[in-house]
PDB file of C-alpha atoms in Angstrom:
ATOM      1  CA  THR L  98      79.465 124.996 108.713  1.00  0.00           C
ATOM      2  CA  ARG L  99      80.567 121.906 107.987  1.00  0.00           C
ATOM      3  CA  TYR L 100      78.985 119.271 105.608  1.00  0.00           C
ATOM      4  CA  PHE L 101      79.335 116.208 105.014  1.00  0.00           C
ATOM      5  CA  VAL L 102      79.676 114.761 101.334  1.00  0.00           C
ATOM      6  CA  ASP L 103      80.065 111.250 100.480  1.00  0.00           C
ATOM      7  CA  HIS L 104      79.850 111.575  96.977  1.00  0.00           C
ATOM      8  CA  ARG L 105      81.597 113.578  94.387  1.00  0.00           C
ATOM      9  CA  LYS L 106      81.949 114.438  90.504  1.00  0.00           C
ATOM     10  CA  VAL L 107      85.521 115.433  89.579  1.00  0.00           C
ATOM     11  CA  ARG L 108      86.707 116.539  86.147  1.00  0.00           C
ATOM     12  CA  VAL L 109      90.932 115.619  86.178  1.00  0.00           C
ATOM     13  CA  ILE L 110      93.337 116.871  83.532  1.00  0.00           C
ATOM     14  CA  GLY L 111      97.366 116.228  84.089  1.00  0.00           C
ATOM     15  CA  GLY L 112      99.423 119.032  82.872  1.00  0.00           C
ATOM     16  CA  ARG L 113     100.757 119.539  79.463  1.00  0.00           C
ATOM     17  CA  GLY L 114     104.335 119.016  78.736  1.00  0.00           C
ATOM     18  CA  GLY L 115     106.780 121.561  77.748  1.00  0.00           C
ATOM     19  CA  GLU L 116     107.380 121.902  74.006  1.00  0.00           C
ATOM     20  CA  GLY L 117     111.166 121.110  72.823  1.00  0.00           C
ATOM     21  CA  GLY L 118     113.459 123.663  73.045  1.00  0.00           C
ATOM     22  CA  HIS L 119     114.796 125.615  69.087  1.00  0.00           C
ATOM     23  CA  SER L 120     118.175 126.704  69.449  1.00  0.00           C
ATOM     24  CA  PHE L 121     122.214 126.682  68.319  1.00  0.00           C
ATOM     25  CA  TYR L 122     125.235 127.107  69.686  1.00  0.00           C
ATOM     26  CA  SER L 123     127.330 129.726  68.939  1.00  0.00           C
ATOM     27  CA  GLU L 124     130.159 131.624  70.463  1.00  0.00           C
ATOM     28  CA  PRO L 125     132.998 133.730  69.453  1.00  0.00           C
ATOM     29  CA  ARG L 126     135.407 131.466  67.738  1.00  0.00           C
ATOM     30  CA  LYS L 127     132.525 128.400  66.954  1.00  0.00           C
ATOM     31  CA  VAL L 128     130.098 130.580  64.862  1.00  0.00           C
ATOM     32  CA  PHE L 129     128.597 126.726  63.888  1.00  0.00           C
ATOM     33  CA  GLY L 130     128.023 124.785  67.271  1.00  0.00           C
ATOM     34  CA  GLY L 131     125.787 123.029  66.019  1.00  0.00           C
ATOM     35  CA  PRO L 132     121.980 122.159  67.528  1.00  0.00           C
ATOM     36  CA  ASP L 133     121.359 122.631  71.627  1.00  0.00           C
ATOM     37  CA  GLY L 134     118.125 123.398  71.915  1.00  0.00           C
ATOM     38  CA  GLY L 135     116.693 120.807  75.173  1.00  0.00           C
ATOM     39  CA  ASN L 136     113.821 118.521  75.907  1.00  0.00           C
ATOM     40  CA  GLY L 137     110.683 120.158  77.409  1.00  0.00           C
ATOM     41  CA  GLY L 138     109.838 119.109  81.035  1.00  0.00           C
ATOM     42  CA  ASP L 139     107.134 116.683  81.423  1.00  0.00           C
ATOM     43  CA  GLY L 140     103.591 117.843  83.006  1.00  0.00           C
ATOM     44  CA  GLY L 141     102.787 117.059  86.008  1.00  0.00           C
ATOM     45  CA  HIS L 142     100.115 114.337  87.423  1.00  0.00           C
ATOM     46  CA  VAL L 143      96.454 114.721  89.106  1.00  0.00           C
ATOM     47  CA  ILE L 144      96.893 112.660  92.351  1.00  0.00           C
ATOM     48  CA  LEU L 145      94.201 111.535  94.950  1.00  0.00           C
ATOM     49  CA  LYS L 146      95.388 110.514  97.898  1.00  0.00           C
ATOM     50  CA  ALA L 147      94.097 109.138 101.300  1.00  0.00           C
ATOM     51  CA  ASP L 148      94.582 110.974 104.191  1.00  0.00           C
ATOM     52  CA  ARG L 149      93.134 109.594 107.898  1.00  0.00           C
ATOM     53  CA  GLN L 150      92.772 113.268 108.780  1.00  0.00           C
ATOM     54  CA  MET L 151      89.922 113.231 105.739  1.00  0.00           C
ATOM     55  CA  LYS L 152      85.992 112.747 106.891  1.00  0.00           C
ATOM     56  CA  SER L 153      84.288 113.923 103.764  1.00  0.00           C
ATOM     57  CA  LEU L 154      84.908 115.026 100.444  1.00  0.00           C
ATOM     58  CA  SER L 155      83.403 117.969 101.065  1.00  0.00           C
ATOM     59  CA  SER L 156      86.415 119.845 100.813  1.00  0.00           C
ATOM     60  CA  VAL L 157      87.412 118.132  96.855  1.00  0.00           C
ATOM     61  CA  LEU L 158      86.949 120.792  93.992  1.00  0.00           C
ATOM     62  CA  PRO L 159      84.734 119.519  90.865  1.00  0.00           C
ATOM     63  CA  PHE L 160      87.945 120.443  88.833  1.00  0.00           C
ATOM     64  CA  TYR L 161      91.628 119.922  88.995  1.00  0.00           C
ATOM     65  CA  GLN L 162      94.297 120.372  86.393  1.00  0.00           C
ATOM     66  CA  GLY L 163      98.086 119.648  86.621  1.00  0.00           C
ATOM     67  CA  SER L 164     100.954 122.430  86.094  1.00  0.00           C
ATOM     68  CA  HIS L 165     102.349 122.326  82.854  1.00  0.00           C
ATOM     69  CA  GLY L 166     106.166 121.585  82.048  1.00  0.00           C
ATOM     70  CA  GLU L 167     108.173 124.595  81.000  1.00  0.00           C
ATOM     71  CA  ARG L 168     110.043 124.753  77.235  1.00  0.00           C
ATOM     72  CA  GLY L 169     113.659 123.457  77.042  1.00  0.00           C
ATOM     73  CA  GLY L 170     116.430 125.588  76.934  1.00  0.00           C
ATOM     74  CA  ARG L 171     119.335 126.842  75.327  1.00  0.00           C
ATOM     75  CA  LYS L 172     122.478 124.873  75.912  1.00  0.00           C
ATOM     76  CA  ASN L 173     120.452 121.705  76.028  1.00  0.00           C
ATOM     77  CA  CYS L 174     118.815 122.678  78.813  1.00  0.00           C
ATOM     78  CA  TYR L 175     116.172 120.102  79.868  1.00  0.00           C
ATOM     79  CA  GLY L 176     112.566 121.714  81.397  1.00  0.00           C
ATOM     80  CA  ALA L 177     111.418 122.107  84.205  1.00  0.00           C
ATOM     81  CA  ASN L 178     108.426 118.942  84.682  1.00  0.00           C
ATOM     82  CA  GLY L 179     105.429 120.252  86.523  1.00  0.00           C
ATOM     83  CA  ALA L 180     104.349 119.895  89.402  1.00  0.00           C
ATOM     84  CA  TYR L 181     102.206 117.174  90.838  1.00  0.00           C
ATOM     85  CA  VAL L 182      98.605 118.248  92.375  1.00  0.00           C
ATOM     86  CA  TYR L 183      97.967 116.134  95.365  1.00  0.00           C
ATOM     87  CA  VAL L 184      93.864 115.948  96.208  1.00  0.00           C
ATOM     88  CA  LYS L 185      93.515 114.731  99.298  1.00  0.00           C
ATOM     89  CA  VAL L 186      90.157 112.171 100.157  1.00  0.00           C
ATOM     90  CA  PRO L 187      89.315 111.078 103.109  1.00  0.00           C
ATOM     91  CA  VAL L 188      90.302 106.697 103.469  1.00  0.00           C
ATOM     92  CA  GLY L 189      87.338 104.414 102.333  1.00  0.00           C
ATOM     93  CA  THR L 190      87.158 106.249  99.076  1.00  0.00           C
ATOM     94  CA  LEU L 191      86.071 104.073  96.093  1.00  0.00           C
ATOM     95  CA  VAL L 192      87.108 105.879  92.631  1.00  0.00           C
ATOM     96  CA  LYS L 193      84.631 104.811  89.557  1.00  0.00           C
ATOM     97  CA  GLU L 194      84.899 105.905  86.058  1.00  0.00           C
ATOM     98  CA  ASP L 195      81.823 105.074  83.613  1.00  0.00           C
ATOM     99  CA  GLY L 196      80.436 102.891  86.555  1.00  0.00           C
ATOM    100  CA  LYS L 197      83.361 100.803  87.145  1.00  0.00           C
ATOM    101  CA  VAL L 198      85.687 100.604  90.041  1.00  0.00           C
ATOM    102  CA  VAL L 199      89.245 102.236  89.227  1.00  0.00           C
ATOM    103  CA  ALA L 200      90.870 102.627  92.305  1.00  0.00           C
ATOM    104  CA  ASP L 201      89.586 101.944  95.981  1.00  0.00           C
ATOM    105  CA  LEU L 202      91.413 103.558  98.601  1.00  0.00           C
ATOM    106  CA  THR L 203      91.567 101.686 101.306  1.00  0.00           C
ATOM    107  CA  GLN L 204      94.535 102.668 102.911  1.00  0.00           C
ATOM    108  CA  HIS L 205      96.559 105.876 104.598  1.00  0.00           C
ATOM    109  CA  GLY L 206      98.707 107.057 102.642  1.00  0.00           C
ATOM    110  CA  GLU L 207      97.847 105.107  99.399  1.00  0.00           C
ATOM    111  CA  GLU L 208      97.583 106.727  96.107  1.00  0.00           C
ATOM    112  CA  TYR L 209      95.984 106.603  92.263  1.00  0.00           C
ATOM    113  CA  VAL L 210      97.638 109.060  89.756  1.00  0.00           C
ATOM    114  CA  ALA L 211      93.965 110.164  88.014  1.00  0.00           C
ATOM    115  CA  ALA L 212      95.644 111.932  85.209  1.00  0.00           C
ATOM    116  CA  TYR L 213      98.974 111.447  83.788  1.00  0.00           C
ATOM    117  CA  GLY L 214     100.467 114.807  82.671  1.00  0.00           C
ATOM    118  CA  GLY L 215     101.920 115.148  78.791  1.00  0.00           C
ATOM    119  CA  ALA L 216     105.365 114.502  78.195  1.00  0.00           C
ATOM    120  CA  GLY L 217     107.542 117.038  77.306  1.00  0.00           C
ATOM    121  CA  GLY L 218     108.198 117.764  74.088  1.00  0.00           C
ATOM    122  CA  LYS L 219     112.055 116.676  71.648  1.00  0.00           C
ATOM    123  CA  GLY L 220     114.329 119.443  71.561  1.00  0.00           C
ATOM    124  CA  ASN L 221     116.788 120.727  68.035  1.00  0.00           C
ATOM    125  CA  ARG L 222     119.225 118.902  69.302  1.00  0.00           C
ATOM    126  CA  PHE L 223     117.007 115.610  69.495  1.00  0.00           C
ATOM    127  CA  PHE L 224     117.528 115.325  65.647  1.00  0.00           C
ATOM    128  CA  LEU L 225     120.932 115.912  65.363  1.00  0.00           C
ATOM    129  CA  SER L 226     122.281 113.033  62.950  1.00  0.00           C
ATOM    130  CA  ASN L 227     124.749 112.585  60.340  1.00  0.00           C
ATOM    131  CA  GLU L 228     121.992 113.429  57.837  1.00  0.00           C
ATOM    132  CA  ASN L 229     121.232 116.167  59.081  1.00  0.00           C
ATOM    133  CA  ARG L 230     123.985 118.309  61.311  1.00  0.00           C
ATOM    134  CA  ALA L 231     121.516 121.725  61.275  1.00  0.00           C
ATOM    135  CA  PRO L 232     117.958 120.475  62.644  1.00  0.00           C
ATOM    136  CA  MET L 233     115.208 123.001  62.426  1.00  0.00           C
ATOM    137  CA  LEU L 234     112.427 120.121  63.869  1.00  0.00           C
ATOM    138  CA  PHE L 235     111.740 120.309  67.446  1.00  0.00           C
ATOM    139  CA  THR L 236     108.239 118.984  69.447  1.00  0.00           C
ATOM    140  CA  PRO L 237     105.692 120.180  71.008  1.00  0.00           C
ATOM    141  CA  GLY L 238     104.378 118.807  74.156  1.00  0.00           C
ATOM    142  CA  GLU L 239     101.896 116.104  74.633  1.00  0.00           C
ATOM    143  CA  PRO L 240      98.732 116.832  76.612  1.00  0.00           C
ATOM    144  CA  GLY L 241      97.624 115.774  79.596  1.00  0.00           C
ATOM    145  CA  GLN L 242      95.295 112.762  80.440  1.00  0.00           C
ATOM    146  CA  GLU L 243      91.247 113.899  80.747  1.00  0.00           C
ATOM    147  CA  ARG L 244      89.110 111.938  82.757  1.00  0.00           C
ATOM    148  CA  VAL L 245      85.779 112.686  84.382  1.00  0.00           C
ATOM    149  CA  LEU L 246      85.495 110.572  87.378  1.00  0.00           C
ATOM    150  CA  HIS L 247      82.711 110.027  90.508  1.00  0.00           C
ATOM    151  CA  LEU L 248      84.451 109.607  93.733  1.00  0.00           C
ATOM    152  CA  GLU L 249      82.656 107.852  97.115  1.00  0.00           C
ATOM    153  CA  LEU L 250      82.896 107.549 100.332  1.00  0.00           C
ATOM    154  CA  LYS L 251      81.852 104.305 101.706  1.00  0.00           C
ATOM    155  CA  THR L 252      82.650 103.952 105.721  1.00  0.00           C
ATOM    156  CA  THR L 253      85.610 102.126 106.617  1.00  0.00           C
ATOM    157  CA  ALA L 254      84.764  99.721 110.277  1.00  0.00           C
ATOM    158  CA  HIS L 255      84.212  96.232 111.485  1.00  0.00           C
ATOM    159  CA  ALA L 256      81.079  96.433 112.943  1.00  0.00           C
ATOM    160  CA  GLY L 257      77.560  98.201 111.632  1.00  0.00           C
ATOM    161  CA  LEU L 258      75.581  99.761 114.323  1.00  0.00           C
ATOM    162  CA  VAL L 259      72.052  99.115 111.992  1.00  0.00           C
ATOM    163  CA  GLY L 260      68.468  99.645 113.299  1.00  0.00           C
ATOM    164  CA  PHE L 261      65.348 102.176 113.450  1.00  0.00           C
ATOM    165  CA  PRO L 262      65.546 105.688 113.668  1.00  0.00           C
ATOM    166  CA  ASN L 263      65.229 106.115 117.481  1.00  0.00           C
ATOM    167  CA  ALA L 264      66.311 102.275 118.590  1.00  0.00           C
ATOM    168  CA  GLY L 265      69.334 104.349 120.987  1.00  0.00           C
ATOM    169  CA  LYS L 266      72.505 103.241 117.998  1.00  0.00           C
ATOM    170  CA  SER L 267      74.156 106.584 119.447  1.00  0.00           C
ATOM    171  CA  SER L 268      73.336 105.914 122.625  1.00  0.00           C
ATOM    172  CA  LEU L 269      75.030 102.866 122.364  1.00  0.00           C
ATOM    173  CA  LEU L 270      77.874 104.525 120.529  1.00  0.00           C
ATOM    174  CA  ARG L 271      78.877 107.099 123.075  1.00  0.00           C
ATOM    175  CA  ALA L 272      78.793 104.472 125.896  1.00  0.00           C
ATOM    176  CA  ILE L 273      81.133 102.087 124.339  1.00  0.00           C
ATOM    177  CA  SER L 274      83.818 104.503 122.305  1.00  0.00           C
ATOM    178  CA  ARG L 275      84.999 108.041 122.934  1.00  0.00           C
ATOM    179  CA  ALA L 276      82.686 109.467 119.690  1.00  0.00           C
ATOM    180  CA  LYS L 277      79.711 111.930 120.445  1.00  0.00           C
ATOM    181  CA  PRO L 278      76.971 111.748 118.338  1.00  0.00           C
ATOM    182  CA  ALA L 279      73.940 114.098 118.838  1.00  0.00           C
ATOM    183  CA  VAL L 280      71.249 111.738 120.423  1.00  0.00           C
ATOM    184  CA  ALA L 281      67.893 113.499 120.609  1.00  0.00           C
ATOM    185  CA  ALA L 282      64.483 112.271 121.498  1.00  0.00           C
ATOM    186  CA  TYR L 283      63.208 112.657 117.775  1.00  0.00           C
ATOM    187  CA  PRO L 284      64.078 110.036 114.183  1.00  0.00           C
ATOM    188  CA  PHE L 285      66.755 110.800 112.465  1.00  0.00           C
ATOM    189  CA  THR L 286      68.596 112.295 114.897  1.00  0.00           C
ATOM    190  CA  THR L 287      72.249 110.809 112.503  1.00  0.00           C
ATOM    191  CA  LEU L 288      72.550 112.558 109.502  1.00  0.00           C
ATOM    192  CA  ASN L 289      75.636 111.403 109.349  1.00  0.00           C
ATOM    193  CA  PRO L 290      77.886 108.044 109.663  1.00  0.00           C
ATOM    194  CA  HIS L 291      79.395 107.907 113.008  1.00  0.00           C
ATOM    195  CA  VAL L 292      82.905 105.884 114.138  1.00  0.00           C
ATOM    196  CA  GLY L 293      83.698 105.084 117.242  1.00  0.00           C
ATOM    197  CA  ILE L 294      86.848 103.178 118.937  1.00  0.00           C
ATOM    198  CA  VAL L 295      85.993 100.455 120.791  1.00  0.00           C
ATOM    199  CA  HIS L 296      90.070  99.699 122.890  1.00  0.00           C
ATOM    200  CA  TYR L 297      90.837  96.567 124.781  1.00  0.00           C
ATOM    201  CA  GLN L 298      92.966  95.348 127.620  1.00  0.00           C
ATOM    202  CA  ASP L 299      95.491  94.039 124.863  1.00  0.00           C
ATOM    203  CA  TYR L 300      95.629  96.984 123.026  1.00  0.00           C
ATOM    204  CA  GLU L 301      93.478  95.066 120.376  1.00  0.00           C
ATOM    205  CA  GLN L 302      91.400  98.402 118.215  1.00  0.00           C
ATOM    206  CA  VAL L 303      87.702  97.650 116.798  1.00  0.00           C
ATOM    207  CA  ALA L 304      85.967 100.414 114.843  1.00  0.00           C
ATOM    208  CA  VAL L 305      82.105 100.617 115.369  1.00  0.00           C
ATOM    209  CA  ALA L 306      79.518 102.993 112.429  1.00  0.00           C
ATOM    210  CA  ASP L 307      76.538 104.127 113.723  1.00  0.00           C
ATOM    211  CA  ILE L 308      74.651 104.297 110.640  1.00  0.00           C
ATOM    212  CA  PRO L 309      71.781 106.971 110.056  1.00  0.00           C
ATOM    213  CA  GLY L 310      68.690 105.000 110.936  1.00  0.00           C
ATOM    214  CA  LEU L 311      66.922 102.640 108.089  1.00  0.00           C
ATOM    215  CA  ILE L 312      63.835 102.634 107.647  1.00  0.00           C
ATOM    216  CA  LYS L 313      61.074 100.299 105.501  1.00  0.00           C
ATOM    217  CA  GLY L 314      61.238 101.072 101.644  1.00  0.00           C
ATOM    218  CA  ALA L 315      65.067 102.194 102.368  1.00  0.00           C
ATOM    219  CA  HIS L 316      66.376 100.192  99.594  1.00  0.00           C
ATOM    220  CA  GLN L 317      63.634 102.238  97.370  1.00  0.00           C
ATOM    221  CA  ASN L 318      65.305 106.155  98.722  1.00  0.00           C
ATOM    222  CA  ARG L 319      62.949 106.073 101.018  1.00  0.00           C
ATOM    223  CA  GLY L 320      64.059 108.260 103.937  1.00  0.00           C
ATOM    224  CA  LEU L 321      67.467 108.753 104.291  1.00  0.00           C
ATOM    225  CA  GLY L 322      67.413 105.833 101.906  1.00  0.00           C
ATOM    226  CA  MET L 323      70.193 104.242  99.774  1.00  0.00           C
ATOM    227  CA  ALA L 324      73.015 107.124 100.360  1.00  0.00           C
ATOM    228  CA  PHE L 325      73.522 105.642 103.700  1.00  0.00           C
ATOM    229  CA  LEU L 326      73.130 101.444 102.875  1.00  0.00           C
ATOM    230  CA  ARG L 327      76.182 102.306 100.815  1.00  0.00           C
ATOM    231  CA  HIS L 328      78.307 102.734 104.222  1.00  0.00           C
ATOM    232  CA  ILE L 329      77.050  99.215 105.325  1.00  0.00           C
ATOM    233  CA  GLU L 330      78.918  97.272 102.358  1.00  0.00           C
ATOM    234  CA  ARG L 331      82.523  97.569 104.349  1.00  0.00           C
ATOM    235  CA  CYS L 332      81.260  96.363 107.795  1.00  0.00           C
ATOM    236  CA  CYS L 333      83.190  92.928 107.716  1.00  0.00           C
ATOM    237  CA  PHE L 334      79.932  91.724 110.577  1.00  0.00           C
ATOM    238  CA  LEU L 335      76.483  93.519 112.007  1.00  0.00           C
ATOM    239  CA  LEU L 336      74.916  94.329 115.288  1.00  0.00           C
ATOM    240  CA  TYR L 337      71.321  94.641 114.460  1.00  0.00           C
ATOM    241  CA  VAL L 338      69.955  97.162 117.274  1.00  0.00           C
ATOM    242  CA  VAL L 339      66.123  96.475 118.387  1.00  0.00           C
ATOM    243  CA  ASP L 340      63.609  98.381 120.650  1.00  0.00           C
ATOM    244  CA  LEU L 341      63.048  96.069 122.993  1.00  0.00           C
ATOM    245  CA  SER L 342      59.617  98.885 124.087  1.00  0.00           C
ATOM    246  CA  VAL L 343      58.101  98.744 121.747  1.00  0.00           C
ATOM    247  CA  SER L 344      55.393  95.731 120.579  1.00  0.00           C
ATOM    248  CA  GLN L 345      56.964  92.491 118.209  1.00  0.00           C
ATOM    249  CA  PRO L 346      60.271  94.013 118.433  1.00  0.00           C
ATOM    250  CA  TRP L 347      61.536  90.781 115.941  1.00  0.00           C
ATOM    251  CA  ILE L 348      59.242  92.552 113.002  1.00  0.00           C
ATOM    252  CA  GLN L 349      62.561  95.144 113.604  1.00  0.00           C
ATOM    253  CA  LEU L 350      64.455  92.830 112.369  1.00  0.00           C
ATOM    254  CA  GLN L 351      63.028  91.758 109.651  1.00  0.00           C
ATOM    255  CA  ASP L 352      62.555  94.798 108.167  1.00  0.00           C
ATOM    256  CA  LEU L 353      66.192  95.589 108.464  1.00  0.00           C
ATOM    257  CA  LYS L 354      67.342  92.142 107.222  1.00  0.00           C
ATOM    258  CA  TYR L 355      64.677  92.600 104.530  1.00  0.00           C
ATOM    259  CA  GLU L 356      66.472  96.399 103.789  1.00  0.00           C
ATOM    260  CA  LEU L 357      69.957  94.996 103.499  1.00  0.00           C
ATOM    261  CA  GLU L 358      69.232  92.394 101.171  1.00  0.00           C
ATOM    262  CA  GLN L 359      67.145  93.677  98.677  1.00  0.00           C
ATOM    263  CA  TYR L 360      70.083  96.815  98.179  1.00  0.00           C
ATOM    264  CA  LYS L 361      72.278  93.609  97.935  1.00  0.00           C
ATOM    265  CA  LYS L 362      72.301  89.650  97.748  1.00  0.00           C
ATOM    266  CA  GLY L 363      74.357  88.317 100.390  1.00  0.00           C
ATOM    267  CA  LEU L 364      74.425  91.750 102.994  1.00  0.00           C
ATOM    268  CA  SER L 365      71.604  90.305 105.095  1.00  0.00           C
ATOM    269  CA  GLU L 366      73.750  86.490 106.062  1.00  0.00           C
ATOM    270  CA  ARG L 367      76.994  88.697 107.410  1.00  0.00           C
ATOM    271  CA  PRO L 368      77.907  87.587 110.977  1.00  0.00           C
ATOM    272  CA  CYS L 369      75.980  89.722 112.884  1.00  0.00           C
ATOM    273  CA  VAL L 370      74.497  89.738 116.813  1.00  0.00           C
ATOM    274  CA  VAL L 371      71.059  90.896 117.578  1.00  0.00           C
ATOM    275  CA  ILE L 372      71.475  94.313 120.424  1.00  0.00           C
ATOM    276  CA  GLY L 373      67.990  94.179 122.717  1.00  0.00           C
ATOM    277  CA  ASN L 374      68.170  98.039 123.605  1.00  0.00           C
ATOM    278  CA  LYS L 375      66.200 100.153 126.686  1.00  0.00           C
ATOM    279  CA  ILE L 376      66.242  96.743 128.926  1.00  0.00           C
ATOM    280  CA  ASP L 377      65.997  99.154 131.791  1.00  0.00           C
ATOM    281  CA  LEU L 378      62.141  99.705 130.684  1.00  0.00           C
ATOM    282  CA  THR L 379      59.357  97.532 132.003  1.00  0.00           C
ATOM    283  CA  GLN L 380      57.803  96.648 128.573  1.00  0.00           C
ATOM    284  CA  SER L 381      61.492  95.544 127.342  1.00  0.00           C
ATOM    285  CA  ARG L 382      61.452  92.584 130.144  1.00  0.00           C
ATOM    286  CA  ILE L 383      58.124  91.805 128.826  1.00  0.00           C
ATOM    287  CA  ASN L 384      59.568  91.990 125.581  1.00  0.00           C
ATOM    288  CA  LEU L 385      62.892  89.804 125.565  1.00  0.00           C
ATOM    289  CA  PRO L 386      61.508  86.483 125.671  1.00  0.00           C
ATOM    290  CA  LEU L 387      59.109  86.719 123.359  1.00  0.00           C
ATOM    291  CA  LEU L 388      61.810  87.841 120.947  1.00  0.00           C
ATOM    292  CA  LYS L 389      64.780  85.166 121.717  1.00  0.00           C
ATOM    293  CA  GLU L 390      61.876  82.562 120.650  1.00  0.00           C
ATOM    294  CA  GLN L 391      61.588  84.423 117.814  1.00  0.00           C
ATOM    295  CA  ILE L 392      64.270  84.370 116.555  1.00  0.00           C
ATOM    296  CA  ASP L 393      67.892  82.427 115.905  1.00  0.00           C
ATOM    297  CA  GLU L 394      70.291  83.966 116.138  1.00  0.00           C
ATOM    298  CA  ARG L 395      72.240  85.453 119.949  1.00  0.00           C
ATOM    299  CA  VAL L 396      70.398  88.289 121.459  1.00  0.00           C
ATOM    300  CA  ILE L 397      72.111  90.625 123.674  1.00  0.00           C
ATOM    301  CA  ALA L 398      69.603  92.888 126.574  1.00  0.00           C
ATOM    302  CA  LEU L 399      71.453  95.848 127.200  1.00  0.00           C
ATOM    303  CA  SER L 400      70.316  99.962 128.101  1.00  0.00           C
ATOM    304  CA  ALA L 401      72.562 102.315 126.313  1.00  0.00           C
ATOM    305  CA  LEU L 402      71.302 104.487 128.690  1.00  0.00           C
ATOM    306  CA  THR L 403      72.310 102.744 132.532  1.00  0.00           C
ATOM    307  CA  GLY L 404      74.873 100.880 131.023  1.00  0.00           C
ATOM    308  CA  ASP L 405      73.435  97.500 131.699  1.00  0.00           C
ATOM    309  CA  ASN L 406      75.205  94.155 130.635  1.00  0.00           C
ATOM    310  CA  LEU L 407      77.425  96.439 128.429  1.00  0.00           C
ATOM    311  CA  GLU L 408      80.457  94.035 129.412  1.00  0.00           C
ATOM    312  CA  GLU L 409      78.630  90.981 127.404  1.00  0.00           C
ATOM    313  CA  LEU L 410      78.631  92.975 124.154  1.00  0.00           C
ATOM    314  CA  PHE L 411      81.759  93.945 124.376  1.00  0.00           C
ATOM    315  CA  SER L 412      83.052  89.892 124.918  1.00  0.00           C
ATOM    316  CA  HIS L 413      81.071  89.724 122.420  1.00  0.00           C
ATOM    317  CA  LEU L 414      82.225  91.843 119.505  1.00  0.00           C
ATOM    318  CA  ARG L 415      85.499  90.682 120.482  1.00  0.00           C
ATOM    319  CA  GLU L 416      84.638  87.394 119.692  1.00  0.00           C
ATOM    320  CA  LEU L 417      83.172  88.823 116.097  1.00  0.00           C
ATOM    321  CA  TYR L 418      86.507  90.521 115.029  1.00  0.00           C
ATOM    322  CA  ASP L 419      88.657  87.160 116.223  1.00  0.00           C
ATOM    323  CA  THR L 420      87.027  85.240 114.379  1.00  0.00           C
ATOM    324  CA  TYR L 421      87.114  87.812 110.770  1.00  0.00           C
ATOM    325  CA  VAL L 422      90.458  87.986 111.691  1.00  0.00           C
ATOM    326  CA  LYS L 423      90.953  83.967 111.442  1.00  0.00           C
ATOM    327  CA  THR L 424      89.232  83.962 108.368  1.00  0.00           C
ATOM    328  CA  GLU L 425      91.224  86.906 106.779  1.00  0.00           C
ATOM    329  CA  GLN L 426      94.355  85.409 108.273  1.00  0.00           C
ATOM    330  CA  ALA L 427      93.612  81.779 106.189  1.00  0.00           C
TER     331      ALA L 427
END
């Protein structure tokens, strides 16, 4: 079974540096050749590396240590440096230490040195001077850096599908992309965020995330709670999915905005559009004009099941994306 993990506590220690060499050069007819102990090698770093193939923090272990450097050798030979240890993490991983964000890995291949290896020690050749022609002194390698880090995964997507359980978010994502989240008639079918890519004819791609369903009190950790509210933070604009077949569907929208605002101030004020799903049902057609009267946002009525009116959603989604790109460039 593959588990989705979006937070991890990791202890990382850099490799210890190798100690300096302690030797004197000697060969026939050159007995007092002087000190020739080389420096020790540096310890290896522990490096976090963002990889788009990784989808979860489940493969990240609780402890990593870099390789130790080797001791300096005879004839002024330096010890080998310790090998680096690379830890692959998903794109969108936040690295925190003592509650403060120290790194944000948002690009494929981006790296962050989690723990530096210790410097290698000096061999007795290093301490050769005119005053001391036969130094006996050499230094040990320094210990590697030790840290305790908290890794948090926040799904990176342009748009986030936000709604109550069974509003049809997963069905909508299946209809507009190649993503295949589970669809069933019971609440909390979606337990993990899913990201689908919407392709346009000019080869532009818009990433849409299916966030697990929210309920009243989600900001107080009810239901799936705050574990998945954090994934909405990364979305540039929001798609509120409302079930038109229920009575007073505008109350759903009010509750969703309230939960987002309680979790993080200003989150509900991001660019958005309201998607009225299940328009193929009779009750939904009755509720649609009532919903438009109650709210100020644009409403796109569609059916994820039958595919009715998906073209309007594709068009408006591209408008939101283009506006976001222009704002970022400005």
